[in-house]
Every structure is written in C-alpha cells, then in structure tokens.
Short mmCIF file of C-alpha atoms and ligand atoms in Angstrom, two decimals:
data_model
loop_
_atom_site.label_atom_id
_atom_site.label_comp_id
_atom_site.label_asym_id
_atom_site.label_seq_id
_atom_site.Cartn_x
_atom_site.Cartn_y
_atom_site.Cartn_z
CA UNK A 1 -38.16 -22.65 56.92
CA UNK A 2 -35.16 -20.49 56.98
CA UNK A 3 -32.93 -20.98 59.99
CA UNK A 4 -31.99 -18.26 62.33
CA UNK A 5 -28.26 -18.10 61.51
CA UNK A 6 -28.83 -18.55 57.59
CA UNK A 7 -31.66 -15.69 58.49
CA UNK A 8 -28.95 -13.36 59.81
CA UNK A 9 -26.04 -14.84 57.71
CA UNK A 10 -28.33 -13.50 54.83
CA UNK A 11 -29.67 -10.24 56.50
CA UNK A 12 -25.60 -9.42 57.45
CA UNK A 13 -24.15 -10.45 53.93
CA UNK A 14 -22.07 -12.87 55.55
CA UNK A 15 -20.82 -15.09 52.61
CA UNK A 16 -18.08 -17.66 51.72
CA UNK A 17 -15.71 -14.50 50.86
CA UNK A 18 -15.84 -13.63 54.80
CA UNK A 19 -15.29 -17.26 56.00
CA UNK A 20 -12.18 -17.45 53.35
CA UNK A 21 -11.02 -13.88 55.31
CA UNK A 22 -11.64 -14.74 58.98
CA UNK A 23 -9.57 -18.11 58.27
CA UNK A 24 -6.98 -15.99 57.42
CA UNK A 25 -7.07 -13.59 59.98
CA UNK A 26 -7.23 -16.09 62.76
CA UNK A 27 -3.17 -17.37 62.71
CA UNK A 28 -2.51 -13.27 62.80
CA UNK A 29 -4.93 -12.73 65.62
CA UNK A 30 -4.37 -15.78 68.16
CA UNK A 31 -0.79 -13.50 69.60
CA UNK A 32 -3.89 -11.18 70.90
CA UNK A 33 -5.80 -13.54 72.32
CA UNK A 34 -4.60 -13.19 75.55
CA UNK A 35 -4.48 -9.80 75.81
CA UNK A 36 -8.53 -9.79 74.55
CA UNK A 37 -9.11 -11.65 77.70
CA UNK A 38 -7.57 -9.36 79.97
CA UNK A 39 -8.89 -6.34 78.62
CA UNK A 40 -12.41 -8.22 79.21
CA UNK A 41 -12.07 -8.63 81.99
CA UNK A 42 -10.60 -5.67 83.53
CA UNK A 43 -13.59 -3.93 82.05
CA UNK A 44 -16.62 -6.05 82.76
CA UNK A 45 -16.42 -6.59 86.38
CA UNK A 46 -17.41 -2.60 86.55
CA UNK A 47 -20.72 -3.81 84.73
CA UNK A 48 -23.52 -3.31 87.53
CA UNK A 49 -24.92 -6.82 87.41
CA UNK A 50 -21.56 -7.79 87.48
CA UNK A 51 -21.44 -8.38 91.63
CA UNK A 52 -24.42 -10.25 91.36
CA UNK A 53 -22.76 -12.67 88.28
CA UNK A 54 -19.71 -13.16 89.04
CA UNK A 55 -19.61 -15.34 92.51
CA UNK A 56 -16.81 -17.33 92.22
CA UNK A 57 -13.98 -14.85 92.54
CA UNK A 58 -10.36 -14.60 91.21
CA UNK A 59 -10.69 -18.51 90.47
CA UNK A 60 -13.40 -18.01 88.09
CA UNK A 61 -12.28 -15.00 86.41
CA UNK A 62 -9.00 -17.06 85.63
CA UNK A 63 -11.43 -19.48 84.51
CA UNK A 64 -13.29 -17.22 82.17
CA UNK A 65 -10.61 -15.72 80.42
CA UNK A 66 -9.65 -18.84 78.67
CA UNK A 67 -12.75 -19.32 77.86
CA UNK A 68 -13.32 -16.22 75.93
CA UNK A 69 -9.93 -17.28 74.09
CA UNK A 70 -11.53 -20.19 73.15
CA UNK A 71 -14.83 -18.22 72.43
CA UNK A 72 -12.62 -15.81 70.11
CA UNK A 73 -10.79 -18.52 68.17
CA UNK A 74 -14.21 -19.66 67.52
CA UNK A 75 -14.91 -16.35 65.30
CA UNK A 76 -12.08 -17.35 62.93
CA UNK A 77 -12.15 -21.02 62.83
CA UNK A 78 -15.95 -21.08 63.19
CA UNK A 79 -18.08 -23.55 60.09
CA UNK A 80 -20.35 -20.64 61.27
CA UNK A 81 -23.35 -23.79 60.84
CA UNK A 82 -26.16 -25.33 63.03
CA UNK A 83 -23.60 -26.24 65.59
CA UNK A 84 -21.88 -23.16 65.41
CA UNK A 85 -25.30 -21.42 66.12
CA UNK A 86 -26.22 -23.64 69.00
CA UNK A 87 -22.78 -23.54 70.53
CA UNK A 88 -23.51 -19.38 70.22
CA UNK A 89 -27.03 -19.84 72.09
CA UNK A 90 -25.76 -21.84 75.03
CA UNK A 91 -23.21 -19.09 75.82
CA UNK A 92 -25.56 -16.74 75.78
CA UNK A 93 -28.23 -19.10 77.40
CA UNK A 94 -25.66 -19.04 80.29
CA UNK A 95 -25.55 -15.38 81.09
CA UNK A 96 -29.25 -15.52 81.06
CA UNK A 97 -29.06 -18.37 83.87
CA UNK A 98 -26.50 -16.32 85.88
CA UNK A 99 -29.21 -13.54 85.57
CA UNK A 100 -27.19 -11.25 83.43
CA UNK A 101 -29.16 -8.55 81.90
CA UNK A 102 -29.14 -8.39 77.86
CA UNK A 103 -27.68 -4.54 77.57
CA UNK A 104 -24.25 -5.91 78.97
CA UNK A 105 -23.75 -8.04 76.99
CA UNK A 106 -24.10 -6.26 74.15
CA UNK A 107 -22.33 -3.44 75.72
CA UNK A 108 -19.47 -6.01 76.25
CA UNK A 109 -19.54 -7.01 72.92
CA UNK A 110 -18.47 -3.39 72.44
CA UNK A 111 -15.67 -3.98 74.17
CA UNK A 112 -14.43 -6.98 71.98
CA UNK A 113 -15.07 -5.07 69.06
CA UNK A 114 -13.15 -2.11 70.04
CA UNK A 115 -10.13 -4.19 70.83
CA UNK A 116 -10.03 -6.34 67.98
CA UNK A 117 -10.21 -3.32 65.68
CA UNK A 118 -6.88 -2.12 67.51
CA UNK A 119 -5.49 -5.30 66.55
CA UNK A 120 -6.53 -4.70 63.31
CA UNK A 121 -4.55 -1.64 62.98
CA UNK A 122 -1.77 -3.03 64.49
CA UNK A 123 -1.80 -6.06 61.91
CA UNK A 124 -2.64 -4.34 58.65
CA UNK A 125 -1.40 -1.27 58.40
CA UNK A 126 -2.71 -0.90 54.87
CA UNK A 127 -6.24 0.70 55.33
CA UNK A 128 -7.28 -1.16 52.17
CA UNK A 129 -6.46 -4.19 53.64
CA UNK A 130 -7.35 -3.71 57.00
CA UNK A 131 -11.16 -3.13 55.72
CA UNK A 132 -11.92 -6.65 53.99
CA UNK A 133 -10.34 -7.71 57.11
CA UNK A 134 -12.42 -5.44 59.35
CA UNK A 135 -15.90 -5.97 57.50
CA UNK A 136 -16.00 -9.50 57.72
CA UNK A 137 -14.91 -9.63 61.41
CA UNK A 138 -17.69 -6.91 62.03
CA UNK A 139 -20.27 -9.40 60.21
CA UNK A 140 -18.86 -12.38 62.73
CA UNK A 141 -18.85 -10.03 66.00
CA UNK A 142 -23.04 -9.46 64.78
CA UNK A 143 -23.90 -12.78 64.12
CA UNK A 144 -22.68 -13.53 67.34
CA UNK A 145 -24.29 -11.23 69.41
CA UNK A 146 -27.69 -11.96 67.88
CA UNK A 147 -27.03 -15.47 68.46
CA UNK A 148 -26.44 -14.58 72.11
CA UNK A 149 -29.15 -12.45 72.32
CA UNK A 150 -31.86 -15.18 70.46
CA UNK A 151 -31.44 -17.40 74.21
CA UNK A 152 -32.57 -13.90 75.83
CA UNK A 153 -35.83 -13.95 73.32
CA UNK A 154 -35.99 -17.24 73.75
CA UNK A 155 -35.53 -17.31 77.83
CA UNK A 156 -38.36 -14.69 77.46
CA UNK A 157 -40.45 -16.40 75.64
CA UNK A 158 -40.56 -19.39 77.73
CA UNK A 159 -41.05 -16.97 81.03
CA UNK A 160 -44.20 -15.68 78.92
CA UNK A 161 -45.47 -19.43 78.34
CA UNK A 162 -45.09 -20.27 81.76
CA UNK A 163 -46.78 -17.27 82.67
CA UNK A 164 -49.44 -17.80 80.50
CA UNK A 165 -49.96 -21.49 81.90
CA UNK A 166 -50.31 -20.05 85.10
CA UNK A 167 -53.00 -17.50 84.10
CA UNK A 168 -54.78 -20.03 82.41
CA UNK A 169 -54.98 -22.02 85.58
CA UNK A 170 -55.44 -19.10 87.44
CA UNK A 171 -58.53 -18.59 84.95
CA UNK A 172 -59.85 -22.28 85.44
CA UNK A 173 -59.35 -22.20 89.46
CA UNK A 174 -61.44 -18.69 89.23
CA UNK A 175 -64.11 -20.14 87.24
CA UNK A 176 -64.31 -23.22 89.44
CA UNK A 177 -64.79 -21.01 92.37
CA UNK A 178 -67.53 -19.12 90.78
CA UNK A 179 -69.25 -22.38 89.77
CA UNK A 180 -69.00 -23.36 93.18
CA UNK A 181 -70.18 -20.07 94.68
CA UNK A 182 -73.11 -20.00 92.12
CA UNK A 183 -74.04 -23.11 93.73
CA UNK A 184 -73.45 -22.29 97.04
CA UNK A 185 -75.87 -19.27 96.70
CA UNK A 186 -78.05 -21.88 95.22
CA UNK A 187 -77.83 -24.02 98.35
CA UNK A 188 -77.75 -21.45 100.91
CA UNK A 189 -80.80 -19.99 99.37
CA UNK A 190 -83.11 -22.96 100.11
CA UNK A 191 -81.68 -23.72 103.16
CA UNK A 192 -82.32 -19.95 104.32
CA UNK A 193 -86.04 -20.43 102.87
CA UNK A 194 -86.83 -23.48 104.96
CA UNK A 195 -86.71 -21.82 108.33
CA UNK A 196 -88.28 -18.88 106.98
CA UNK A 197 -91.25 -20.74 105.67
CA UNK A 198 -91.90 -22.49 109.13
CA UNK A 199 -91.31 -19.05 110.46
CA UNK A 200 -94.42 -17.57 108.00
CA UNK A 201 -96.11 -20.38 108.23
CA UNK A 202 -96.83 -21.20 112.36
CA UNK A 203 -96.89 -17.34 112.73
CA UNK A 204 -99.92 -17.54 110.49
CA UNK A 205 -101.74 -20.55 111.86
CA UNK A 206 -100.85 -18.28 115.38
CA UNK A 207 -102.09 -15.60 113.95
CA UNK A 208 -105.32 -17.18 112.37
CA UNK A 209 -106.28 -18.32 115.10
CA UNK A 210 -105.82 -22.15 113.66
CA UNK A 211 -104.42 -23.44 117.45
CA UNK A 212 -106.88 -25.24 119.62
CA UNK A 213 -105.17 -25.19 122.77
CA UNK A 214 -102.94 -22.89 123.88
CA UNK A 215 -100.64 -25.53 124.30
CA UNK A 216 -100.57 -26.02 121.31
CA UNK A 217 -100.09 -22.51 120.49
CA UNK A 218 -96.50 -22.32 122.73
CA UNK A 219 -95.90 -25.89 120.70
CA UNK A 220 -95.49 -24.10 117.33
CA UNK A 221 -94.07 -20.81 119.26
CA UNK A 222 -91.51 -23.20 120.25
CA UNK A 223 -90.82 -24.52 116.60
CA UNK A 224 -90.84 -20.82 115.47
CA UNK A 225 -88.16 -19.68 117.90
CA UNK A 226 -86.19 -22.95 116.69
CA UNK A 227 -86.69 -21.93 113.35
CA UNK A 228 -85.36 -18.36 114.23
CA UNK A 229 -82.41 -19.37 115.63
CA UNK A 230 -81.30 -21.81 112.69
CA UNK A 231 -81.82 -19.06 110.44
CA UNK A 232 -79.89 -16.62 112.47
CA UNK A 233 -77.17 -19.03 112.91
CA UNK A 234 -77.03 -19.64 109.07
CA UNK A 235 -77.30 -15.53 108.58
CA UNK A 236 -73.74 -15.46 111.03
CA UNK A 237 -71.86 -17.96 109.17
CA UNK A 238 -72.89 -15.72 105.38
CA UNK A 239 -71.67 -12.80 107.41
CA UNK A 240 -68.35 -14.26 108.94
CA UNK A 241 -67.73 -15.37 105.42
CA UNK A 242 -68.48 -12.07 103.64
CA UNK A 243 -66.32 -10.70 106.43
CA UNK A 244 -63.51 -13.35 106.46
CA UNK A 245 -63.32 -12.45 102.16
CA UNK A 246 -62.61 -9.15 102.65
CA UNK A 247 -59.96 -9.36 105.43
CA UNK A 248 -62.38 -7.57 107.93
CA UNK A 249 -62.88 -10.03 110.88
CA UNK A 250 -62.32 -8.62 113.97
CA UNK A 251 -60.74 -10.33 116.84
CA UNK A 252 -60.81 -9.14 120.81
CA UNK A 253 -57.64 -11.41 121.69
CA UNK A 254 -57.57 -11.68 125.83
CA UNK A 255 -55.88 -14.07 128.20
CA UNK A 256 -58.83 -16.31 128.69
CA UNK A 257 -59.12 -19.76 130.95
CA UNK A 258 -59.63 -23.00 128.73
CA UNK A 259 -61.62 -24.28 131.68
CA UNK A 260 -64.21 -21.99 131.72
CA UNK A 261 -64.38 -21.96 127.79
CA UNK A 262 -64.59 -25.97 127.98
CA UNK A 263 -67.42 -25.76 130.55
CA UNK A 264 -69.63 -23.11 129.03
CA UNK A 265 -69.49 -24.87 125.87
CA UNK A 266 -69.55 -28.43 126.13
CA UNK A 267 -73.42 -27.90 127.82
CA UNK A 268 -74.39 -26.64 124.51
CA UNK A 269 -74.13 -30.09 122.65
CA UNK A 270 -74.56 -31.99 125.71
CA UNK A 271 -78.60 -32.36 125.07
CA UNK A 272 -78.16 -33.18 121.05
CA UNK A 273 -75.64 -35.84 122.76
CA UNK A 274 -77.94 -37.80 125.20
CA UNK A 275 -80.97 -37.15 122.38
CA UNK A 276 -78.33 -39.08 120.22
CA UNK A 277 -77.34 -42.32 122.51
CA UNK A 278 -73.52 -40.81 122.61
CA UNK A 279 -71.13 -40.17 125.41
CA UNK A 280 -69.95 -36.53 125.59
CA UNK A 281 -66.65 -37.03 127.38
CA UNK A 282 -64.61 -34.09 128.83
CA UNK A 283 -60.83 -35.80 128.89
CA UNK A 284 -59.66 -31.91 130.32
CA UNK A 285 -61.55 -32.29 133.56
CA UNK A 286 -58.43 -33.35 135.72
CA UNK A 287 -55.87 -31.13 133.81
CA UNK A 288 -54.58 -27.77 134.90
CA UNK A 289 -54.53 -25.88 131.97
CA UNK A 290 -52.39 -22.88 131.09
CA UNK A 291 -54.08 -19.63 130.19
CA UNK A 292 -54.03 -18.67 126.68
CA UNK A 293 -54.87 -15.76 124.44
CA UNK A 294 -57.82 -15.79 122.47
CA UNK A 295 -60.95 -13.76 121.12
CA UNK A 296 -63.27 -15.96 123.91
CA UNK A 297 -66.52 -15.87 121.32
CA UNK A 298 -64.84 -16.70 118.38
CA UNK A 299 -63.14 -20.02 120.26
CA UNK A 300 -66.37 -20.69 121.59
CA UNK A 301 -68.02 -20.10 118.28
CA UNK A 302 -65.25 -22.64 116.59
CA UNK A 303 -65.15 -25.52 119.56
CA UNK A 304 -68.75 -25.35 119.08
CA UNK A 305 -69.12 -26.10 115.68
CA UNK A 306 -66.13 -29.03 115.91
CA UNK A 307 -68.56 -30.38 118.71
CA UNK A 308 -71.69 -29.96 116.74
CA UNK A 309 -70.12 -31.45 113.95
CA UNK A 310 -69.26 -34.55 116.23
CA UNK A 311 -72.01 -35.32 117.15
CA UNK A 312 -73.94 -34.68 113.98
CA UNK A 313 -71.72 -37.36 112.52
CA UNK A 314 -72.16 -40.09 115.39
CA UNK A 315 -74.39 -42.35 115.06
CA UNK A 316 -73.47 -44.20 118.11
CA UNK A 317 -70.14 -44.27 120.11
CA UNK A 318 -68.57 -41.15 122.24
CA UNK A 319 -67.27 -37.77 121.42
CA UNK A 320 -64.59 -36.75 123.29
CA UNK A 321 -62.83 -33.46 124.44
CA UNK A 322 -59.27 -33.02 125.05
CA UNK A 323 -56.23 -30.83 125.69
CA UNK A 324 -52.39 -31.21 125.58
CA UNK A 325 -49.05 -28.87 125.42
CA UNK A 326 -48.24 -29.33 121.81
CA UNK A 327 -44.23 -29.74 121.18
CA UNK A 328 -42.31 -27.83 119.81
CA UNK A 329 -45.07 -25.06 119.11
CA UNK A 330 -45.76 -24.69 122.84
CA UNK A 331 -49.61 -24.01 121.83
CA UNK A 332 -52.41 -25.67 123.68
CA UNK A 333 -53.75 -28.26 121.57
CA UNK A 334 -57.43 -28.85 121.68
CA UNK A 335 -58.79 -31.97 120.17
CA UNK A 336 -62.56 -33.17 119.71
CA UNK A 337 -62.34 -36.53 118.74
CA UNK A 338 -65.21 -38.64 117.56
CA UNK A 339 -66.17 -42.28 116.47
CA UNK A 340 -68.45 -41.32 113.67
CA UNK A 341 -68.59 -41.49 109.74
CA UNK A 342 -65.57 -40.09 109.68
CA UNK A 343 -64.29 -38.25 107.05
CA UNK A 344 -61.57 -39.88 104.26
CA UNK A 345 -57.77 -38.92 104.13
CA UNK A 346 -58.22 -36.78 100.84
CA UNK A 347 -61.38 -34.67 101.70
CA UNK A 348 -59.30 -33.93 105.11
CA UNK A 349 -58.11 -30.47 103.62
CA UNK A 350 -60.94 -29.73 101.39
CA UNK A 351 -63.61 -29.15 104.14
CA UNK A 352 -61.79 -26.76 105.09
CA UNK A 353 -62.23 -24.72 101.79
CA UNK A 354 -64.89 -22.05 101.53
CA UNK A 355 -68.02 -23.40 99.70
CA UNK A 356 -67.22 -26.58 99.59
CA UNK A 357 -69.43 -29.22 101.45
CA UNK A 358 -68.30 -33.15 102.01
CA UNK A 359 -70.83 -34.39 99.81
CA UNK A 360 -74.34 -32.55 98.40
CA UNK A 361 -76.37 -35.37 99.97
CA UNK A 362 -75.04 -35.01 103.37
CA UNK A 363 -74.60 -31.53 104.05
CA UNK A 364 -78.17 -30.88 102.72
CA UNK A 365 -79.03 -33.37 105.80
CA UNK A 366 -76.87 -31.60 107.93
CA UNK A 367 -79.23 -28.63 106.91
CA UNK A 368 -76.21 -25.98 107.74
CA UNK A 369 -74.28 -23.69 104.97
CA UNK A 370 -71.25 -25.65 105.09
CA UNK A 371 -68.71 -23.00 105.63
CA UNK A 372 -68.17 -24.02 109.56
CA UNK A 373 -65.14 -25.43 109.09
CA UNK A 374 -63.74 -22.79 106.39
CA UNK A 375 -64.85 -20.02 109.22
CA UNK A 376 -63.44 -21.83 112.10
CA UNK A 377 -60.02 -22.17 110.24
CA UNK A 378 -59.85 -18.91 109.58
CA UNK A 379 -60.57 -17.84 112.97
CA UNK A 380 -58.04 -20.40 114.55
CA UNK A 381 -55.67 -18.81 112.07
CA UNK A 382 -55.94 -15.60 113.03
CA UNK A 383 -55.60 -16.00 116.70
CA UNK A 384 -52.14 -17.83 116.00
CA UNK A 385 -52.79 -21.35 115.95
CA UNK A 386 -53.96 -24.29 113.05
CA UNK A 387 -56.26 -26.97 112.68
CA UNK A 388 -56.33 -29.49 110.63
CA UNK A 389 -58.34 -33.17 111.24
CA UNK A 390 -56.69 -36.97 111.84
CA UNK A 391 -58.01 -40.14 112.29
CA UNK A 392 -60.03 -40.77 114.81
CA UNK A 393 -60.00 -43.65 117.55
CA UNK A 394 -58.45 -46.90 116.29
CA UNK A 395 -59.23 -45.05 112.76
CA UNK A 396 -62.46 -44.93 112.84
CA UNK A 397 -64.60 -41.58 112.89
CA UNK A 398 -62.38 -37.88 112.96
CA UNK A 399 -60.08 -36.16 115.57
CA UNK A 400 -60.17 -32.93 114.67
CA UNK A 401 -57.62 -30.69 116.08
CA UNK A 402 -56.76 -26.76 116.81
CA UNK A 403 -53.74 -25.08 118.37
CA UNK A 404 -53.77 -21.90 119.89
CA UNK A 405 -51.35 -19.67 121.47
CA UNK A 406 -50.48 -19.90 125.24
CA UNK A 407 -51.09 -16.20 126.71
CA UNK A 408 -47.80 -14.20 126.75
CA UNK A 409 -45.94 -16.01 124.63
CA UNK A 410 -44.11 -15.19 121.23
CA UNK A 411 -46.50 -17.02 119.36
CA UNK A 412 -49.29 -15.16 121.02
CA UNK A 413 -47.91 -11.95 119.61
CA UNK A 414 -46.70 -12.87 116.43
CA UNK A 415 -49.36 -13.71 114.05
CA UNK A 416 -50.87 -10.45 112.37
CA UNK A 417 -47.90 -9.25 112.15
CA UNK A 418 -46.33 -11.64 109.87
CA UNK A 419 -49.27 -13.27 108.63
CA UNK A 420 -51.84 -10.62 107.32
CA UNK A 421 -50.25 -6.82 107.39
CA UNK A 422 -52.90 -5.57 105.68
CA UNK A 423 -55.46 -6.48 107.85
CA UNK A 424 -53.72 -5.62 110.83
CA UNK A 425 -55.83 -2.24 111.49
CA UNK A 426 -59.27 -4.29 111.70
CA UNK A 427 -57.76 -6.51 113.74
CA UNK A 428 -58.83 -6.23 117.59
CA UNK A 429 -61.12 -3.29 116.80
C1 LIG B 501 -19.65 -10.30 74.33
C2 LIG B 501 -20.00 -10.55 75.53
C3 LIG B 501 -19.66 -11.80 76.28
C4 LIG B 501 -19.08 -12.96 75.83
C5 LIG B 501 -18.65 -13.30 74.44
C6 LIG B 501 -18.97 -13.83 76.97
C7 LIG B 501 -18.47 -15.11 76.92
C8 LIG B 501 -18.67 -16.05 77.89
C9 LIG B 501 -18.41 -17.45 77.78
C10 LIG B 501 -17.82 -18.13 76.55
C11 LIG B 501 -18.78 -18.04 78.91
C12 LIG B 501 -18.70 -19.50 79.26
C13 LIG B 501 -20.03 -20.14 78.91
C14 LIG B 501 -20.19 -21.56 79.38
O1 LIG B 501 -19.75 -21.89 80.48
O2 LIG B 501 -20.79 -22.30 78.61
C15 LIG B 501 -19.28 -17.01 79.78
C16 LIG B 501 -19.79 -17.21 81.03
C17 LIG B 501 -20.06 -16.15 81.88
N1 LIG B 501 -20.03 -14.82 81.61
FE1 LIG B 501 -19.72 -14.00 79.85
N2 LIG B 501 -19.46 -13.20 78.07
C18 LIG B 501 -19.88 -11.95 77.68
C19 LIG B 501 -20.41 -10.99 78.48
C20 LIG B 501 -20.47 -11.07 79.84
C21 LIG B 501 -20.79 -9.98 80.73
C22 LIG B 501 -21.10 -8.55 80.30
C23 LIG B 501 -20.77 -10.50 81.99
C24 LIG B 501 -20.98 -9.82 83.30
C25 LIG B 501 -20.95 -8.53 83.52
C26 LIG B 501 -20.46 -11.90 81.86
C27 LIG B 501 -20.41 -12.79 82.90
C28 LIG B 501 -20.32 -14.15 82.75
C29 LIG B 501 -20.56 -15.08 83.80
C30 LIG B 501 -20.92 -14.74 85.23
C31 LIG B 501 -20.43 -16.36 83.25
C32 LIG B 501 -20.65 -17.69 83.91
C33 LIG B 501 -19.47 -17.97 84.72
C34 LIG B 501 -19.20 -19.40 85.09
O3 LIG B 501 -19.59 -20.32 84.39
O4 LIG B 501 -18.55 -19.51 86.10
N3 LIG B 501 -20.28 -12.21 80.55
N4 LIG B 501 -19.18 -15.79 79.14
#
C-alpha cells in the first residue's frame, strides 16, 4: 500500500524537479533563517492556547527558535522519505502532547509561509524565477503540514480506540450486572415465596379448622408471625435497594449516644447467640463514648445486620462488640468482630457489591436477599463514615468495621456536600 507521504507527494505533484529546486534555494535562504525564527515567535505566543503551551518561559522560547531553524533547513535539505515523514509526525506529535489545538498550527504555518515568500521576493527579483522557486517551496510547506497534522488524526484515532475499549467494557460490566440482577430477581423471588407459603399455608390449616388444641393453634400463629416478619424484613432490604439506586435514601442525621444505640441493639441478637453456644461480648461497656451524628435507625438497622451476620457465621466461639477513636479521621470506629467462617481476603470488597452473595450455597442457607452489606455500606457512607471488613481474631473468622462521624465535627458536616450533590435535596427529608 501506498505510503502517506508518497500519497501526498503524489496528490501535491511534488517530484524530483522540486527536490533539485529546494536544494538550491536552501544556501540562498539559510541568511533568513534567523529572522524566520523571530518572526515566529513574536507572532505565536498571541495564539490563545499559547499560555497554556508554552510553560517554560524566555528559556524555552530561546530554545525553540533554533529549533525551527533546524526545522526550516529541513524543507531544503530534506530526502523528503520515510524518515523525513516520521521526523514530520513527531513534531507534530509534540504539539499534540503539549495540548496544542490543530487550527494553530496550521494558522502558524501561515505565518512561515508568508515570510518565506518575502524572502522570496527579496532573493529573486525575477517573477519568472521567483515562481519555480515559490511552487516547489509551497508543495514542501503542504507536505509538511499534513504530515503534522496526520499525528493529530492519528492522536485522535487512538483517543477513539481507547474510548471504544472503555465502552466495550463498560458494555460487558453492564451486561454482567444484568446477569446478576436477573438472578438476583431469581433468588429473591423464591426466597420471598417461602415465607409467603408458610404464611398461606398455617393461615389455612387456622382457618380450616385443622388445629386440635388451641395450643397448637398459637404454635403455628407463632410460625406465621415469624414468617411475616422475615418477609417484611426481606421486602425493606428490596426497598432500601430500589431506594439506594436511585439516590433517594433519606437520612434524619442527629447527635445520638453510642451507648444507648449499643444497648438497644445488642439484645436483638443476644437470643440467636445463647440458641447458638456463642458469647455475645460488649467490649464498649466500660468506655465513655463521645456523641456522634447519625440517622439512629439506619445505624441500628446496619450494626444489626453486622451482628446478625456474626453470629449467623459462628459456629462456635464469641462475637464481640467494640469501639475506638479512629486516628487521624477522628470518627468513632465501631467494630463487630467474630470467630466464624470468616470470609477470604479477595471476596472482602465484593460483599459489599449490590447483588452479589458470598457463595449461592450459603446465602440460600442464610435464607436473606444478600444485599445487607451493599445497604449497610451505603448507609455508613452517607452518614460520613466507611466500612470495610479485616481479619478477625488471630485470623480466624471477620472483624468487620464502620466509622462514623463524631457529632459537631467537620467530618460530620461534610459528606453530602462533597460526596453526592445531587442527592443532597432528599437528604434529611
Ligand atoms: C508551522 C507550525 C509549527 C512548527 C513548524 C513548529 C515547530 C516546532 C518544533 C520543530 C518543535 C520541537 C519539537 C520537538 O521537540 O521534537 C516544536 C515544539 C513546540 N511548539 Fe511548535 N511549531 C509550530 C506551531 C506551534 C504553535 C502554533 C505553537 C503554540 C501556539 C507551538 C508551540 C510549541 C510548543 C509548546 C512546543 C514544545 C516545546 C518544548 O519542547 O519545550 N508550535 N514546534
């Protein structure tokens, strides 16, 4: 295949007779060299890009200017080959790098033309003459520019690759989070039908008539109220979710008392606990705790599923609660730390994602939706503070951590309004 200078060489009628003349011209030329360079660059610093380009002051200006001498001698000496194309790209490659838009430098070539064709005039006084002279420098001053221009096409066209790598990734990331949703949905479905069945199902034998004993009667009452609340608890987790996606979770952010959120929530898990054989241990119980700012619920809502999660995951052992100043954030630090499966190093940040459950087998056991974690980060994110999960004692089982804000502090007051603008107005409603 053709190659781009031979393309252009062709296109401009640039042929053996215009090397011959440019040789010719360049021993008359090289006494306005200098002058090129000045006139160069007494004009292009006034080019608007031209404060953004040019950074190195005086010292690189200096700098420049012999090396568009050297650039000019190139149009008369030039074997006007490969090399001499290539050599042609890189400059031009270079004002790309410096960010230099493409209309100045072909204005600027303007410039060079402009002054040469003074020279011209100066040199050959015979019009004749000067026109041989002036068509074949004209066919150089082209070929040049396109060859400076080809790195802008070619600067482009790698910025379109990249961009297109990106999309396709972009494409493959969405469809793997529609695969995973589809199966979510899947999931969730059955695991919303199960409670609902037992629901249906004891109301009927109630409602039959089927219970011998009334007894037995407030036996499956008790089984459908359990049944209730599982299903209600999975239906508040779909809705956080739904509401988390589109950026409408509202937050009541108080000063609250760790102390009294630590007591009124550790009872919750305390009975799954002792059903389990574990020690529920509540490390905070001699601290004095600051005050911090929080939406009280949501913290609950999140300490309780870490805790839940705990002890899920415990066979035997001790789950633990505790509290520290974090340096240098200056946020309480809340740990629950347990000596259960644990979970390993690389699945430590994708629990966290929405949808995505540590294994199939064991969140189906787990019988919840899956999306705890994903909610709770979101919620600890919101109020200011992070989570994130570490090994647990002596490495065994999880320590899963949160930070949250410590009330009147920066911290406290900073996060929606660097973090999520947008969603500032549905904050706190
Ligand atoms: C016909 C047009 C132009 C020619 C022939 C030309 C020529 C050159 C050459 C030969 C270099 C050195 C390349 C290298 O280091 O490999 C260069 C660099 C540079 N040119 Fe141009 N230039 C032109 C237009 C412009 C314009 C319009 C601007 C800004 C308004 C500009 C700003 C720069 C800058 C910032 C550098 C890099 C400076 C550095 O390395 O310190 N050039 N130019």
């Amino acid at each position: 295949m053709e190659s781009f200078i031979e393309e252009m060489k062709r296109y401009l009628g640039f042929g053996p007779e215009d090397v011959a003349l440019l040789r010719q011209l360049g021993p008359r030329m090289e006494k306005y060299l200098p002058e090129l360079a000045e006139r160069f660059y007494s004009q292009i610093p006034h080019h608007p890009n031209a404060q953004r380009v040019f950074t190195g002051g005086e010292a690189q200006i200096a700098r420049l200017k012999q090396t568009l001498q050297h650039w000019a001698r190139g149009l008369f000496t030039g074997t006007y080959d490969e090399a001499y194309a290539e050599d042609r790209f890189q400059i031009g490659y270079r004002h790309v790098l410096v960010g230099l838009e493409q209309k100045y430098v072909i204005s600027a070539m303007g410039i060079v033309r402009t002054f040469l064709s003074e020279c011209l005039l100066l040199e050959f006084p015979a019009s004749d003459e000067r026109l041989r002279y002036s068509r074949s420098l004209s066919k150089v001053l082209d070929l040049d520019l396109n060859l400076m221009c080809e790195s802008y096409m070619h600067a482009t066209m790698q910025g379109l690759r990249a961009l297109n790598l990106q999309l396709e990734r972009a494409n493959q990331d969405l469809a793997e989070a529609s695969r995973t949703k589809d199966e979510f949905l899947a999931h969730i479905s059955h695991e919303l039908r199960t409670p609902l069945n037992s629901i249906l199902g004891f109301t009927k034998l109630i409602l039959d008539g089927l219970c011998q004993t009334p007894e037995e009667e407030r036996e499956l009452l008790r089984d459908v109220f359990a049944s209730a609340q599982h299903l209600l608890s999975l239906v508040n987790d779909i809705l956080d979710i739904g509401r988390i996606e589109a950026g409408r979770m509202s937050l009541h952010l108080e000063e609250i008392h760790p102390r009294a959120l630590f007591d009124s929530t550790l009872p919750l898990v305390a009975i799954q606990a002792v059903e389990k054989g574990l020690t529920l241990r509540d490390e905070t119980k001699q601290m004095a705790l600051p005050l911090i700012r929080a939406d009280e619920v949501r913290l609950r809502q999140v300490l309780l599923n870490l805790l839940t999660n705990a002890v899920k995951y415990t066979p035997a052992g001790h789950v633990a609660l505790r509290a520290r100043l974090e340096e240098p954030s200056g946020m309480l630090r809340i740990e629950v730390e347990d000596t259960g499966i644990g979970i390993p190093p690389e699945l430590r940040e994708v629990v966290f994602h929405k949808y995505i459950q540590l294994s199939g087998g064991q969140s189906r056991r787990s019988g919840g939706t899956g999306l705890g974690l994903a909610i709770s980060r979101r919620l600890v994110e919101l109020m200011g503070g992070r989570i994130g999960i570490e090994d647990g004692p002596e490495g065994r089982g999880t320590c899963v951590w949160l930070t949250v804000p410590l009330a009147g502090t920066a911290a406290a007051q900073a996060e929606y309004s660097d973090r999520e603008p947008h969603r500032r107005a549905s904050i706190g409603e």
